């Protein structure tokens, strides 16, 4: 897959045509999941389940912003064994599936949830695994680029037709620092600009979908390593915050691997530790 192109074209789709998603399409996605899907923590067991549009009503109160569920021909549920970093891993995997869907000409939208059991009950999932990530997908309506999904807060989400192409993203310059959080000296010389590969990997990270578009993270380049830092954020829940961290790790690694080869994130205490302001924490680090 041409990750850079897919990442730059992807937008959350919240309106779909009536075109049926065929069994062959679902089978292609499932086969990608079984074969090529990128994993952050390969030893965590997962399972992918598909649910048709008839599941919308059942999901209505269990998933989506403020119980606003995106109506779609298909829903994807990623189940995971309970393990350390299960949501970061699920975010990484589900975002790879989202980009595979984009590659197949389909549109998708992540769906928030807080209670694994509520989703399992709603969909009749009988499994010891936890619900780890949920997304809707189908063929997006062409008008989607004119729809602005205005996420003001969890209780104030407004979908309005406006001339607006995408939810605004924080620029690379606001999320990448040199040696210490907030330090910009020497950064631009190090990462280059538009056509430079490291800049492109950070740009891919800045284009990540995130819960409520919060983008509650940033990077510090320290001792030749790229350190992913989580910023304190009052709106993020633990599940959505960690899923969003998995998504941003996938975007960075997928873009960087085009020239740096396989990128491996070291997580938690295995990551390079750096001093940070209160409330911030090191999530992961990698070297290229
Ligand atoms: C973990 C997670 C949960 C999300 N939950 C929802 C949701 O319930 N409903 C929704 O419409 N969008 C949801 N989104 C999509 C974000 O709102 C969207 O990614 C963000 O507004 C940026 O827009 P973009 O995806 O078009 O770049 C979620 C995204 C993530 C990563």
Coordinates of C-alpha atoms and ligand atoms in Angstrom, one line a residue:
X1 CA 0.0 0.0 0.0
X2 CA 1.2 3.6 -0.7
X3 CA 0.7 4.7 2.9
X4 CA 1.7 8.3 2.3
X5 CA -1.0 8.8 -0.3
X6 CA -3.6 6.9 1.7
X7 CA -2.9 8.8 4.8
X8 CA -3.2 12.1 3.0
X9 CA -6.5 11.2 1.3
X10 CA -8.3 9.6 4.3
X11 CA -11.0 11.5 6.0
X12 CA -13.6 10.1 8.4
X13 CA -16.7 9.1 6.3
X14 CA -20.0 9.6 8.1
X15 CA -22.4 9.3 5.2
X16 CA -22.5 6.3 3.0
X17 CA -24.3 5.3 -0.3
X18 CA -26.7 2.4 -0.4
X19 CA -24.2 0.3 -2.3
X20 CA -23.9 -3.0 -0.7
X21 CA -20.5 -4.1 0.7
X22 CA -20.2 -7.5 -0.8
X23 CA -19.0 -10.7 0.9
X24 CA -16.0 -10.6 -1.4
X25 CA -15.0 -7.2 -0.1
X26 CA -15.3 -8.3 3.5
X27 CA -13.3 -11.5 2.6
X28 CA -10.5 -9.3 1.1
X29 CA -10.4 -7.3 4.3
X30 CA -10.4 -10.3 6.5
X31 CA -7.6 -11.9 4.5
X32 CA -5.6 -8.7 4.9
X33 CA -6.2 -8.8 8.6
X34 CA -5.0 -12.5 8.8
X35 CA -2.0 -12.0 6.5
X36 CA -0.6 -8.5 6.3
X37 CA -2.2 -6.4 9.0
X38 CA 0.4 -4.4 11.0
X39 CA 0.7 -5.1 14.7
X40 CA 2.3 -3.1 17.5
X41 CA 2.4 -6.0 20.0
X42 CA 2.3 -9.2 17.8
X43 CA 1.9 -11.5 20.8
X44 CA -1.5 -10.1 21.7
X45 CA -4.3 -12.3 20.4
X46 CA -7.0 -10.6 18.5
X47 CA -10.1 -11.4 16.4
X48 CA -12.0 -9.4 13.8
X49 CA -15.8 -9.5 13.5
X50 CA -18.0 -8.0 10.8
X51 CA -21.6 -6.8 11.5
X52 CA -24.1 -5.6 8.8
X53 CA -26.3 -2.5 8.8
X54 CA -29.0 -4.3 10.7
X55 CA -26.7 -4.0 13.8
X56 CA -27.0 -0.2 13.8
X57 CA -30.0 -0.1 16.1
X58 CA -28.4 -2.6 18.6
X59 CA -25.2 -0.5 18.6
X60 CA -27.1 2.8 19.0
X61 CA -26.6 3.3 22.7
X62 CA -23.3 1.5 23.1
X63 CA -21.0 3.3 20.5
X64 CA -20.5 6.7 18.9
X65 CA -20.1 10.3 20.1
X66 CA -22.8 11.1 22.7
X67 CA -24.7 8.1 21.4
X68 CA -24.7 9.5 17.9
X69 CA -24.0 6.4 15.8
X70 CA -22.8 6.7 12.2
X71 CA -25.2 4.7 10.1
X72 CA -23.2 2.4 7.8
X73 CA -23.5 -0.7 5.7
X74 CA -20.9 -2.5 7.8
X75 CA -19.3 -2.3 11.3
X76 CA -16.0 -3.8 12.3
X77 CA -15.3 -4.9 15.8
X78 CA -11.7 -5.8 16.8
X79 CA -11.6 -8.1 19.9
X80 CA -8.5 -8.5 21.9
X81 CA -7.1 -10.5 24.7
X82 CA -6.6 -8.5 27.9
X83 CA -3.0 -7.5 28.0
X84 CA -0.7 -4.6 28.6
X85 CA -0.9 -2.1 25.7
X86 CA -4.1 -3.8 24.3
X87 CA -5.7 -0.5 23.2
X88 CA -2.5 0.9 21.7
X89 CA -2.1 -2.4 19.7
X90 CA -5.8 -2.3 18.7
X91 CA -5.5 1.4 17.6
X92 CA -2.5 0.4 15.5
X93 CA -4.2 -2.6 13.9
X94 CA -7.6 -1.0 13.3
X95 CA -6.0 2.1 11.7
X96 CA -4.1 -0.2 9.3
X97 CA -7.5 -1.8 8.4
X98 CA -8.9 1.7 7.9
X99 CA -6.1 2.5 5.5
X100 CA -6.6 -0.8 3.7
X101 CA -10.3 0.1 3.3
X102 CA -9.2 3.5 1.9
X103 CA -7.0 1.5 -0.5
X104 CA -10.0 -0.6 -1.5
X105 CA -12.1 2.5 -2.3
X106 CA -14.2 2.4 0.9
X107 CA -14.6 5.0 3.5
X108 CA -14.7 4.5 7.3
X109 CA -15.1 6.1 10.6
X110 CA -13.8 5.1 14.0
X111 CA -16.5 4.7 16.7
X112 CA -16.0 5.4 20.4
X113 CA -17.2 3.1 23.2
X114 CA -16.6 2.9 26.9
X115 CA -18.0 -0.5 27.8
X116 CA -16.8 -3.7 26.1
X117 CA -19.7 -5.7 27.7
X118 CA -22.3 -3.3 26.4
X119 CA -21.1 -3.8 22.8
X120 CA -20.8 -7.5 23.3
X121 CA -24.4 -7.7 24.7
X122 CA -25.7 -5.4 21.9
X123 CA -24.1 -7.5 19.1
X124 CA -24.5 -10.9 20.8
X125 CA -20.7 -11.5 20.8
X126 CA -19.9 -14.6 22.9
X127 CA -16.1 -14.4 23.5
X128 CA -13.7 -14.2 26.4
X129 CA -11.9 -11.4 24.5
X130 CA -12.5 -7.7 25.1
X131 CA -13.9 -5.3 22.6
X132 CA -10.9 -3.2 21.7
X133 CA -11.8 -1.1 18.7
X134 CA -15.0 -0.4 16.6
X135 CA -15.4 1.3 13.2
X136 CA -18.1 1.8 10.6
X137 CA -17.4 1.4 6.9
X138 CA -19.0 1.5 3.4
X139 CA -18.9 3.4 0.2
X140 CA -18.7 7.1 1.1
X141 CA -21.1 9.7 -0.4
X142 CA -19.2 11.9 -2.8
X143 CA -20.4 15.0 -0.9
X144 CA -18.5 14.0 2.2
X145 CA -15.7 16.5 1.5
X146 CA -18.3 19.3 2.0
X147 CA -19.5 18.0 5.3
X148 CA -17.8 19.4 8.3
X149 CA -18.1 17.3 11.4
X150 CA -17.7 19.9 14.1
X151 CA -16.4 18.3 17.2
X152 CA -16.7 20.9 19.9
X153 CA -16.9 18.6 22.9
X154 CA -18.4 15.3 23.7
X155 CA -21.8 16.8 24.2
X156 CA -21.6 19.3 21.4
X157 CA -21.1 17.5 18.1
X158 CA -22.6 19.2 15.1
X159 CA -22.7 17.8 11.6
X160 CA -23.1 20.8 9.3
X161 CA -22.7 21.2 5.5
X162 CA -19.9 23.7 5.2
X163 CA -17.3 24.5 2.7
X164 CA -14.6 22.8 4.6
X165 CA -12.4 20.0 3.6
X166 CA -11.3 18.3 6.8
X167 CA -11.2 18.6 10.5
X168 CA -8.2 20.9 11.2
X169 CA -5.0 19.2 12.3
X170 CA -2.2 20.5 14.4
X171 CA 0.7 21.4 12.2
X172 CA 4.0 19.5 12.5
X173 CA 5.7 22.5 14.0
X174 CA 3.2 22.4 17.0
X175 CA 3.8 18.7 17.7
X176 CA 7.5 18.0 17.1
X177 CA 10.3 19.2 19.4
X178 CA 14.0 18.9 19.7
X179 CA 15.8 17.4 22.8
X180 CA 13.0 18.7 25.2
X181 CA 9.3 19.3 25.2
X182 CA 8.6 22.7 23.7
X183 CA 12.1 23.2 22.4
X184 CA 12.3 24.1 18.7
X185 CA 16.0 25.1 18.3
X186 CA 17.7 22.8 15.7
X187 CA 14.4 21.0 14.9
X188 CA 13.8 22.3 11.4
X189 CA 17.4 21.6 10.3
X190 CA 17.0 18.0 11.7
X191 CA 13.6 17.1 10.2
X192 CA 13.8 19.2 7.0
X193 CA 10.7 20.3 5.2
X194 CA 8.0 19.1 2.7
X195 CA 10.0 16.7 0.5
X196 CA 12.2 15.4 3.3
X197 CA 11.4 11.9 4.5
X198 CA 11.4 12.5 8.2
X199 CA 9.2 15.6 7.8
X200 CA 6.8 13.4 5.8
X201 CA 6.6 10.8 8.6
X202 CA 5.8 13.6 11.1
X203 CA 3.2 15.0 8.7
X204 CA 1.6 11.5 8.4
X205 CA 1.5 11.4 12.2
X206 CA -0.2 14.9 12.2
X207 CA -2.9 13.6 9.9
X208 CA -4.0 10.8 12.2
X209 CA -7.6 10.5 13.2
X210 CA -8.0 10.9 16.9
X211 CA -10.8 10.8 19.4
X212 CA -12.7 14.2 19.2
X213 CA -9.8 15.3 17.0
X214 CA -7.9 16.0 20.2
X215 CA -4.4 15.0 18.9
X216 CA -3.3 14.8 22.6
X217 CA 0.3 13.9 21.8
X218 CA 3.5 15.1 20.4
X219 CA 7.1 14.0 19.7
X220 CA 10.5 14.8 21.1
X221 CA 13.6 14.0 19.1
X222 CA 16.2 13.0 21.7
X223 CA 19.6 11.4 21.3
X224 CA 18.7 10.2 17.8
X225 CA 15.4 8.6 18.9
X226 CA 11.9 9.6 18.2
X227 CA 9.9 9.8 21.5
X228 CA 6.1 9.8 21.4
X229 CA 4.7 11.8 24.3
X230 CA 1.1 11.9 25.6
X231 CA -0.2 15.4 26.6
X232 CA -2.7 15.7 29.5
X233 CA -6.2 16.1 28.1
X234 CA -9.4 16.4 30.0
X235 CA -11.6 15.1 27.2
X236 CA -9.9 11.8 26.4
X237 CA -11.0 8.6 28.1
X238 CA -8.4 6.0 28.8
X239 CA -9.6 3.7 26.0
X240 CA -9.9 6.4 23.3
X241 CA -6.7 8.1 24.4
X242 CA -4.7 4.9 24.0
X243 CA -6.4 3.9 20.8
X244 CA -5.5 7.3 19.4
X245 CA -1.9 6.8 20.5
X246 CA -1.9 3.4 18.6
X247 CA -3.2 5.2 15.5
X248 CA -0.5 7.9 15.5
X249 CA 2.2 5.2 16.0
X250 CA 0.8 3.4 12.9
X251 CA 0.8 6.6 10.8
X252 CA 4.4 7.5 11.7
X253 CA 5.8 3.9 11.3
X254 CA 3.9 3.3 8.0
X255 CA 5.2 6.5 6.5
X256 CA 8.8 6.1 7.8
X257 CA 9.0 2.5 6.8
X258 CA 8.9 3.5 3.1
X259 CA 12.5 4.6 3.5
X260 CA 13.7 3.4 6.9
X261 CA 12.5 -0.2 6.7
X262 CA 10.6 -1.8 9.5
X263 CA 10.0 0.6 12.4
X264 CA 9.7 -0.9 15.8
X265 CA 8.2 1.0 18.7
X266 CA 9.5 0.3 22.2
X267 CA 6.6 0.8 24.6
X268 CA 6.3 2.1 28.2
X269 CA 9.3 1.5 30.4
X270 CA 11.2 -0.1 27.4
X271 CA 11.0 3.3 25.7
X272 CA 13.7 6.0 26.0
X273 CA 12.9 8.1 29.1
X274 CA 13.2 11.9 29.0
X275 CA 12.3 14.6 31.5
X276 CA 8.8 16.1 30.8
X277 CA 6.5 18.7 32.3
X278 CA 4.1 17.4 34.9
X279 CA 1.2 15.4 33.6
X280 CA 3.0 14.5 30.3
X281 CA 4.3 10.9 29.8
X282 CA 6.5 9.0 27.5
X283 CA 4.4 6.5 25.5
X284 CA 7.0 4.9 23.2
X285 CA 10.2 5.5 21.3
X286 CA 11.8 4.3 18.1
X287 CA 15.0 4.8 16.2
X288 CA 15.1 5.0 12.4
Ligands
LIG1 C1 -10.5 6.3 19.1 C2 -11.4 7.2 18.2 C3 -12.7 7.2 18.4 C4 -13.6 8.0 17.6 N1 -14.9 8.0 17.8 C5 -15.7 8.6 16.9 C6 -17.2 8.5 17.0 O1 -17.7 7.8 17.9 N2 -17.9 9.1 16.1 C7 -17.4 9.8 15.0 O2 -18.1 10.3 14.2 N3 -16.0 9.9 14.9 C8 -15.2 9.3 15.8 N4 -13.8 9.4 15.6 C9 -13.3 10.1 14.5 C10 -12.7 11.5 14.9 O3 -13.7 12.4 15.3 C11 -11.9 12.0 13.7 O4 -10.8 11.2 13.4 C12 -11.4 13.4 13.9 O5 -12.5 14.3 14.0 C13 -10.5 13.9 12.7 O6 -11.2 13.9 11.5 P1 -10.7 13.0 10.3 O7 -10.7 11.5 10.7 O8 -11.6 13.3 9.2 O9 -9.2 13.4 10.0 C14 -13.0 8.7 16.5 C15 -11.6 8.6 16.2 C16 -10.8 7.8 17.1 C17 -9.3 7.7 16.8

